[in-house]
Short mmCIF file of C-alpha atoms and ligand atoms in Angstrom, two decimals:
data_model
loop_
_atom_site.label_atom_id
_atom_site.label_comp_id
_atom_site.label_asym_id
_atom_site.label_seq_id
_atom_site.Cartn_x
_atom_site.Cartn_y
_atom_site.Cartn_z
CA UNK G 1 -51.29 -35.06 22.36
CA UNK G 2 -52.47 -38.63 21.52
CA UNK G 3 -49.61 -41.57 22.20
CA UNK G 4 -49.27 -40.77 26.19
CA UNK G 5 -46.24 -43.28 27.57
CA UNK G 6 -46.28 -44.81 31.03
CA UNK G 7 -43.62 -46.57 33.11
CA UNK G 8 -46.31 -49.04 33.87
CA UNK G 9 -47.14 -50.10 30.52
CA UNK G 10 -45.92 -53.95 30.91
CA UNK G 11 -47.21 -53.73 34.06
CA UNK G 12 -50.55 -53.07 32.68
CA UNK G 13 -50.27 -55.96 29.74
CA UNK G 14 -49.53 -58.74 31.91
CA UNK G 15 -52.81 -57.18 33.81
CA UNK G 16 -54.63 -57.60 30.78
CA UNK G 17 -52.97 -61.50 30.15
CA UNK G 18 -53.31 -62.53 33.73
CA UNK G 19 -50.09 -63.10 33.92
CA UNK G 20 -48.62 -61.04 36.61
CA UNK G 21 -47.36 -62.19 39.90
CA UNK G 22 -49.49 -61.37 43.03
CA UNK G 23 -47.28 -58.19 44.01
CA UNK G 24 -47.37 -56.92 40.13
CA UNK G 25 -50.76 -57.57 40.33
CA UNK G 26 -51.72 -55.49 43.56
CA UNK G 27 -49.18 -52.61 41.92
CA UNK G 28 -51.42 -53.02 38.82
CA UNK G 29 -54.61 -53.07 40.70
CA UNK G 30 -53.44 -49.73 42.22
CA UNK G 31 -52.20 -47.85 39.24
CA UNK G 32 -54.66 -49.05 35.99
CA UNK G 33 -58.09 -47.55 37.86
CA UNK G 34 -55.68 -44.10 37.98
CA UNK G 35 -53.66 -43.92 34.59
CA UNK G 36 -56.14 -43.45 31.24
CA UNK G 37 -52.84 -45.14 29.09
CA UNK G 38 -52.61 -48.02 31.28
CA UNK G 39 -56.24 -48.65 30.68
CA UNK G 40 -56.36 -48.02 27.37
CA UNK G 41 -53.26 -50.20 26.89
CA UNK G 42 -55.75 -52.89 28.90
CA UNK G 43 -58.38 -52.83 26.86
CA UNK G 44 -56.06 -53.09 23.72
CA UNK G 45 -54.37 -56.17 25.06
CA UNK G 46 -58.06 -57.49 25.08
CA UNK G 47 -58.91 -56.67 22.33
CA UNK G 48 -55.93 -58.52 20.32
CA UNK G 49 -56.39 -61.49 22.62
CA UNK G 50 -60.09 -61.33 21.87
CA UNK G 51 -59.60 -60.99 18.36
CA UNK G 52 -56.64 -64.25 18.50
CA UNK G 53 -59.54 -66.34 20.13
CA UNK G 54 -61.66 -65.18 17.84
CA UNK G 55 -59.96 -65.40 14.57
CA UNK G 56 -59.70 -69.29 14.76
CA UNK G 57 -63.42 -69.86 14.54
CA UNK G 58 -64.06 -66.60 12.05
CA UNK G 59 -65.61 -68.02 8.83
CA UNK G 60 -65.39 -64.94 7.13
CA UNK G 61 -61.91 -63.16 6.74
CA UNK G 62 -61.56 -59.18 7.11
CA UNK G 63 -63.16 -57.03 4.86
CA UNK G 64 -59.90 -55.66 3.02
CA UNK G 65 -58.60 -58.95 2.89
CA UNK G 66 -62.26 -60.21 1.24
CA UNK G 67 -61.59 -57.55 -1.20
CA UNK G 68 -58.44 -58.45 -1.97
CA UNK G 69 -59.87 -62.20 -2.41
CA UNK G 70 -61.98 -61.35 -4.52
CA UNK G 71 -60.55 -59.51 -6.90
CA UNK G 72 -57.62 -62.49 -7.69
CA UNK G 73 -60.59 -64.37 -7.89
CA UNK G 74 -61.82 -61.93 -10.58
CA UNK G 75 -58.86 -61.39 -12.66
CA UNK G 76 -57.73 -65.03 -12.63
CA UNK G 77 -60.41 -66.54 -15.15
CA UNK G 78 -60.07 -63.87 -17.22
CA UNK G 79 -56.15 -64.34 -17.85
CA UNK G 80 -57.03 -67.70 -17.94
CA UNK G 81 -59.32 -67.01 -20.72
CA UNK G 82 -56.94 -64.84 -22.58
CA UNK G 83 -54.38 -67.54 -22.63
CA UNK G 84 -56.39 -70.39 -24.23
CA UNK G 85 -57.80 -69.30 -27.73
CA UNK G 86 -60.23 -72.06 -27.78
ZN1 LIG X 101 -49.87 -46.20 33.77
#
């Protein structure tokens, strides 16, 4: 079974953020190394604060939402040009 809970889930968030005080933190320090959800749940939270950081200097946008782009950017001339006979 996939989608494993933990009591220690927030625990292991603010872990991730930094942000826990210094007895959360040795709790944390104690229980991520032993629980595989708690790490995984780690290395998620880094991954979406990697990918916030990130996302403010990307120059190129996701590939479904490229997609997407482009084809508006496709079908708007052409209605365009359907509009205006000449
Ligand atoms: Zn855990």
């Amino acid at each position: 079974m996939n989608g494993q809970q933990c009591a220690h889930e927030e625990l292991a968030v603010g872990w991730a953020m930094h942000s826990l005080e210094p007895d959360e933190e040795a709790l944390a320090r104690d229980h991520v190394p032993t629980c595989p959800t708690c790490q995984s749940t780690v290395q998620a939270t880094q991954e979406v604060l990697a990918g916030i950081g990130g996302a403010v200097r990307q120059e190129q946008p996701p590939p479904h939402l490229r997609a997407r782009l482009l084809e508006q950017i496709e079908h708007t001339p052409r209605e365009i040009a359907h509009r205006s006979p000449r």
